[in-house]
Amino acid sequence: MTAKIIAIGNQKGGVGKSTVTMQLAGALCRRGFKVLVVDADEQATATRWSAMSEETPFPANVVGLAASGSKLHRELQKFVNQYDIILVDCPPSVSAPTPQSAFLVSDLVLIPTRPSLADIWAVQETLKLIERAKAVNEGIQAAILLNAKQPNTQLGRDAVEILEGFDAVLLKATLHLRQAYPQSVVLGGTVHDVPGGKPAQAEVEELTTEVLSLLGVK
């Protein structure tokens, strides 16, 4: 089949785009999908992450295409017949040409946000860019993922209430503030490789199931 393309983007940095990209990639591979991670961020976090493991290679292929800029959508088309799912780790500035290019061919834009007002404001700007992309890519979907949430806090509850009012799907899946996520980077893998990482693994699996449902993929 032609690959489904998921862009992971947010105008603001530090919201966990690379974390979400790599965890989702690993979980999809565990389910038997052939996955490509496109590192479109000049910081190259995904590329460095995948190179950390000295033993077991990262389960998804990772390719750096940050230099493609406004031509990224053309570069992505070269891979659509080779993979089931392509994940694009976008740079933080949505005003840059790279995210705009990625959105032109994406089936889904996944927008991670931390439960802070500054991050939530950035979600609104990202949604505006997605709306503009619909002029070319009518089928594009948007979904918001609450990341680094601390359980049972008023800040977390307030963030959910605000995000539910946005013109995008707020995923039921939530990634909480857990040590398993940074530990998985050190291992060059995912939370599925972290001993004692079951709570984080369950969160990532819920995210994966929900994303596949949005894409209509079984």
Tab-separated table of C-alpha atoms in Angstrom:
chain	number	residue	atom	x	y	z
A	1	MET	CA	0.000	0.000	0.000
A	2	THR	CA	1.006	3.655	-0.340
A	3	ALA	CA	2.492	4.848	2.928
A	4	LYS	CA	0.458	6.897	5.360
A	5	ILE	CA	2.353	10.062	6.276
A	6	ILE	CA	2.206	11.472	9.795
A	7	ALA	CA	3.849	14.825	10.515
A	8	ILE	CA	4.684	15.530	14.148
A	9	GLY	CA	4.732	19.290	14.520
A	10	ASN	CA	4.271	22.238	16.829
A	11	GLN	CA	5.403	25.834	16.465
A	12	LYS	CA	7.122	25.669	19.851
A	13	GLY	CA	10.221	23.696	20.686
A	14	GLY	CA	10.544	21.478	23.743
A	15	VAL	CA	7.093	19.926	23.517
A	16	GLY	CA	8.362	16.402	22.818
A	17	LYS	CA	8.078	16.071	19.051
A	18	SER	CA	11.090	13.782	18.715
A	19	THR	CA	10.046	11.738	21.735
A	20	VAL	CA	6.592	11.174	20.285
A	21	THR	CA	8.031	10.423	16.838
A	22	MET	CA	10.470	7.789	18.042
A	23	GLN	CA	8.149	6.115	20.534
A	24	LEU	CA	5.392	5.894	17.940
A	25	ALA	CA	7.831	4.579	15.326
A	26	GLY	CA	9.037	1.825	17.635
A	27	ALA	CA	5.514	0.787	18.629
A	28	LEU	CA	4.383	0.658	14.993
A	29	CYS	CA	7.360	-1.541	14.113
A	30	ARG	CA	6.439	-3.897	16.948
A	31	ARG	CA	3.056	-4.296	15.282
A	32	GLY	CA	4.642	-5.347	12.023
A	33	PHE	CA	4.553	-2.085	10.053
A	34	LYS	CA	7.501	-1.013	7.930
A	35	VAL	CA	8.263	2.476	9.246
A	36	LEU	CA	10.473	5.334	8.093
A	37	VAL	CA	11.335	8.245	10.375
A	38	VAL	CA	12.162	11.413	8.455
A	39	ASP	CA	14.254	13.732	10.592
A	40	ALA	CA	13.342	17.135	9.160
A	41	ASP	CA	14.728	19.094	12.111
A	42	GLU	CA	18.222	20.613	11.847
A	43	GLN	CA	18.814	19.644	15.500
A	44	ALA	CA	18.796	16.016	14.242
A	45	THR	CA	17.499	14.603	17.519
A	46	ALA	CA	15.875	11.584	15.885
A	47	THR	CA	19.036	10.792	13.920
A	48	ARG	CA	21.234	10.987	17.016
A	49	TRP	CA	18.724	9.002	19.037
A	50	SER	CA	18.729	6.136	16.529
A	51	ALA	CA	22.536	6.030	16.617
A	52	MET	CA	22.769	5.670	20.408
A	53	SER	CA	22.359	1.908	20.594
A	54	GLU	CA	25.577	-0.076	20.190
A	55	GLU	CA	23.783	-3.427	20.188
A	56	THR	CA	20.262	-3.546	18.774
A	57	PRO	CA	19.571	-1.106	15.918
A	58	PHE	CA	16.562	1.169	16.216
A	59	PRO	CA	13.559	-0.727	14.749
A	60	ALA	CA	12.604	1.969	12.205
A	61	ASN	CA	14.822	3.375	9.482
A	62	VAL	CA	15.781	7.021	10.065
A	63	VAL	CA	16.761	9.430	7.303
A	64	GLY	CA	17.778	13.086	7.672
A	65	LEU	CA	16.037	15.455	5.270
A	66	ALA	CA	16.268	18.775	7.108
A	67	ALA	CA	18.004	20.367	4.127
A	68	SER	CA	15.020	19.705	1.847
A	69	GLY	CA	13.125	22.747	3.126
A	70	SER	CA	10.185	23.651	0.911
A	71	LYS	CA	10.861	20.607	-1.297
A	72	LEU	CA	10.352	18.095	1.523
A	73	HIS	CA	6.975	16.981	0.176
A	74	ARG	CA	8.677	15.931	-3.060
A	75	GLU	CA	11.331	13.989	-1.186
A	76	LEU	CA	8.676	12.171	0.861
A	77	GLN	CA	6.975	10.976	-2.307
A	78	LYS	CA	10.118	8.983	-3.142
A	79	PHE	CA	9.495	6.726	-0.135
A	80	VAL	CA	5.724	6.180	-0.187
A	81	ASN	CA	5.918	2.873	-2.055
A	82	GLN	CA	8.675	1.490	0.173
A	83	TYR	CA	7.043	1.885	3.597
A	84	ASP	CA	3.713	1.419	5.348
A	85	ILE	CA	4.016	4.525	7.523
A	86	ILE	CA	6.282	7.580	7.328
A	87	LEU	CA	6.741	9.766	10.400
A	88	VAL	CA	8.111	13.278	9.883
A	89	ASP	CA	9.767	14.929	12.877
A	90	CYS	CA	9.269	18.611	12.021
A	91	PRO	CA	11.361	21.563	13.238
A	92	PRO	CA	9.719	23.840	15.820
A	93	SER	CA	8.994	26.911	13.700
A	94	VAL	CA	5.850	26.454	11.629
A	95	SER	CA	6.805	29.604	9.725
A	96	ALA	CA	9.755	27.649	8.302
A	97	PRO	CA	9.179	26.052	4.903
A	98	THR	CA	9.797	22.481	6.101
A	99	PRO	CA	6.620	21.897	8.173
A	100	GLN	CA	4.502	23.674	5.562
A	101	SER	CA	5.910	21.367	2.903
A	102	ALA	CA	5.345	18.259	5.044
A	103	PHE	CA	1.713	19.207	5.704
A	104	LEU	CA	1.004	19.304	1.963
A	105	VAL	CA	1.303	15.499	1.758
A	106	SER	CA	0.483	14.395	5.313
A	107	ASP	CA	-2.530	12.273	6.165
A	108	LEU	CA	-2.296	13.340	9.802
A	109	VAL	CA	-0.534	16.069	11.755
A	110	LEU	CA	0.093	15.030	15.331
A	111	ILE	CA	0.605	18.056	17.588
A	112	PRO	CA	2.273	17.303	20.923
A	113	THR	CA	1.886	19.904	23.643
A	114	ARG	CA	2.876	20.175	27.257
A	115	PRO	CA	0.227	21.393	29.708
A	116	SER	CA	1.370	25.026	29.741
A	117	LEU	CA	-0.289	28.086	28.242
A	118	ALA	CA	2.745	28.969	26.111
A	119	ASP	CA	2.681	25.519	24.518
A	120	ILE	CA	-1.088	25.555	24.082
A	121	TRP	CA	-0.955	28.943	22.335
A	122	ALA	CA	1.549	27.416	19.911
A	123	VAL	CA	-0.962	24.644	19.119
A	124	GLN	CA	-3.365	27.297	17.825
A	125	GLU	CA	-0.730	28.643	15.431
A	126	THR	CA	0.014	25.136	14.177
A	127	LEU	CA	-3.690	24.539	13.540
A	128	LYS	CA	-3.824	27.716	11.435
A	129	LEU	CA	-1.040	26.372	9.237
A	130	ILE	CA	-2.845	23.041	8.855
A	131	GLU	CA	-5.984	24.914	7.828
A	132	ARG	CA	-4.019	26.670	5.097
A	133	ALA	CA	-2.600	23.345	3.923
A	134	LYS	CA	-6.158	22.082	3.377
A	135	ALA	CA	-6.359	24.251	0.266
A	136	VAL	CA	-4.033	21.704	-1.352
A	137	ASN	CA	-4.417	18.675	0.922
A	138	GLU	CA	-8.133	18.396	1.665
A	139	GLY	CA	-7.862	15.095	3.533
A	140	ILE	CA	-5.345	16.213	6.155
A	141	GLN	CA	-6.364	15.526	9.762
A	142	ALA	CA	-5.101	17.145	12.957
A	143	ALA	CA	-4.816	15.553	16.383
A	144	ILE	CA	-3.472	16.985	19.635
A	145	LEU	CA	-1.483	14.894	22.109
A	146	LEU	CA	-1.005	16.033	25.692
A	147	ASN	CA	2.584	15.193	26.618
A	148	ALA	CA	4.580	15.320	29.874
A	149	LYS	CA	1.403	15.565	31.928
A	150	GLN	CA	1.657	15.271	35.674
A	151	PRO	CA	-1.190	13.175	37.063
A	152	ASN	CA	-3.861	14.699	39.278
A	153	THR	CA	-2.859	18.341	38.824
A	154	GLN	CA	-5.088	21.335	38.196
A	155	LEU	CA	-2.748	22.426	35.407
A	156	GLY	CA	-3.334	19.147	33.602
A	157	ARG	CA	-7.105	19.377	34.002
A	158	ASP	CA	-7.123	22.985	32.772
A	159	ALA	CA	-5.037	22.046	29.727
A	160	VAL	CA	-7.491	19.301	28.771
A	161	GLU	CA	-10.430	21.684	29.097
A	162	ILE	CA	-8.794	24.299	26.847
A	163	LEU	CA	-7.601	21.796	24.234
A	164	GLU	CA	-11.028	20.205	23.976
A	165	GLY	CA	-12.264	23.538	22.611
A	166	PHE	CA	-9.835	23.519	19.681
A	167	ASP	CA	-10.824	22.519	16.155
A	168	ALA	CA	-8.905	19.246	16.244
A	169	VAL	CA	-9.163	15.829	17.844
A	170	LEU	CA	-7.749	15.736	21.374
A	171	LEU	CA	-6.414	12.220	21.733
A	172	LYS	CA	-7.566	10.197	24.711
A	173	ALA	CA	-4.024	8.864	24.968
A	174	THR	CA	-1.758	10.965	27.169
A	175	LEU	CA	1.967	10.688	27.806
A	176	HIS	CA	2.878	11.432	31.402
A	177	LEU	CA	6.091	12.731	32.913
A	178	ARG	CA	7.984	9.453	33.368
A	179	GLN	CA	11.689	8.560	33.595
A	180	ALA	CA	11.238	5.792	31.020
A	181	TYR	CA	11.065	8.370	28.211
A	182	PRO	CA	14.503	9.995	28.719
A	183	GLN	CA	15.954	6.584	29.639
A	184	SER	CA	14.912	5.201	26.264
A	185	VAL	CA	16.991	7.879	24.502
A	186	VAL	CA	20.128	6.742	26.353
A	187	LEU	CA	19.421	3.182	25.202
A	188	GLY	CA	18.837	4.288	21.620
A	189	GLY	CA	15.470	2.563	21.707
A	190	THR	CA	11.969	3.114	23.034
A	191	VAL	CA	10.182	2.701	26.347
A	192	HIS	CA	9.625	-0.938	25.355
A	193	ASP	CA	13.369	-1.421	25.936
A	194	VAL	CA	13.356	0.164	29.403
A	195	PRO	CA	13.164	-2.225	32.378
A	196	GLY	CA	10.199	-1.257	34.522
A	197	GLY	CA	8.768	0.907	31.749
A	198	LYS	CA	5.342	-0.745	31.637
A	199	PRO	CA	3.281	2.385	32.484
A	200	ALA	CA	4.985	4.319	29.686
A	201	GLN	CA	4.670	1.337	27.342
A	202	ALA	CA	0.920	1.231	27.962
A	203	GLU	CA	0.647	4.949	27.141
A	204	VAL	CA	2.554	4.550	23.882
A	205	GLU	CA	0.474	1.531	22.888
A	206	GLU	CA	-2.734	3.498	23.511
A	207	LEU	CA	-1.360	6.347	21.386
A	208	THR	CA	-0.454	3.929	18.601
A	209	THR	CA	-3.885	2.332	18.564
A	210	GLU	CA	-5.585	5.710	18.454
A	211	VAL	CA	-3.374	7.014	15.638
A	212	LEU	CA	-3.975	3.908	13.525
A	213	SER	CA	-7.705	4.305	14.082
A	214	LEU	CA	-7.604	7.906	12.832
A	215	LEU	CA	-5.745	6.739	9.732
A	216	GLY	CA	-8.175	3.890	9.142
A	217	VAL	CA	-5.322	1.366	9.309
A	218	LYS	CA	-5.705	-2.033	10.961
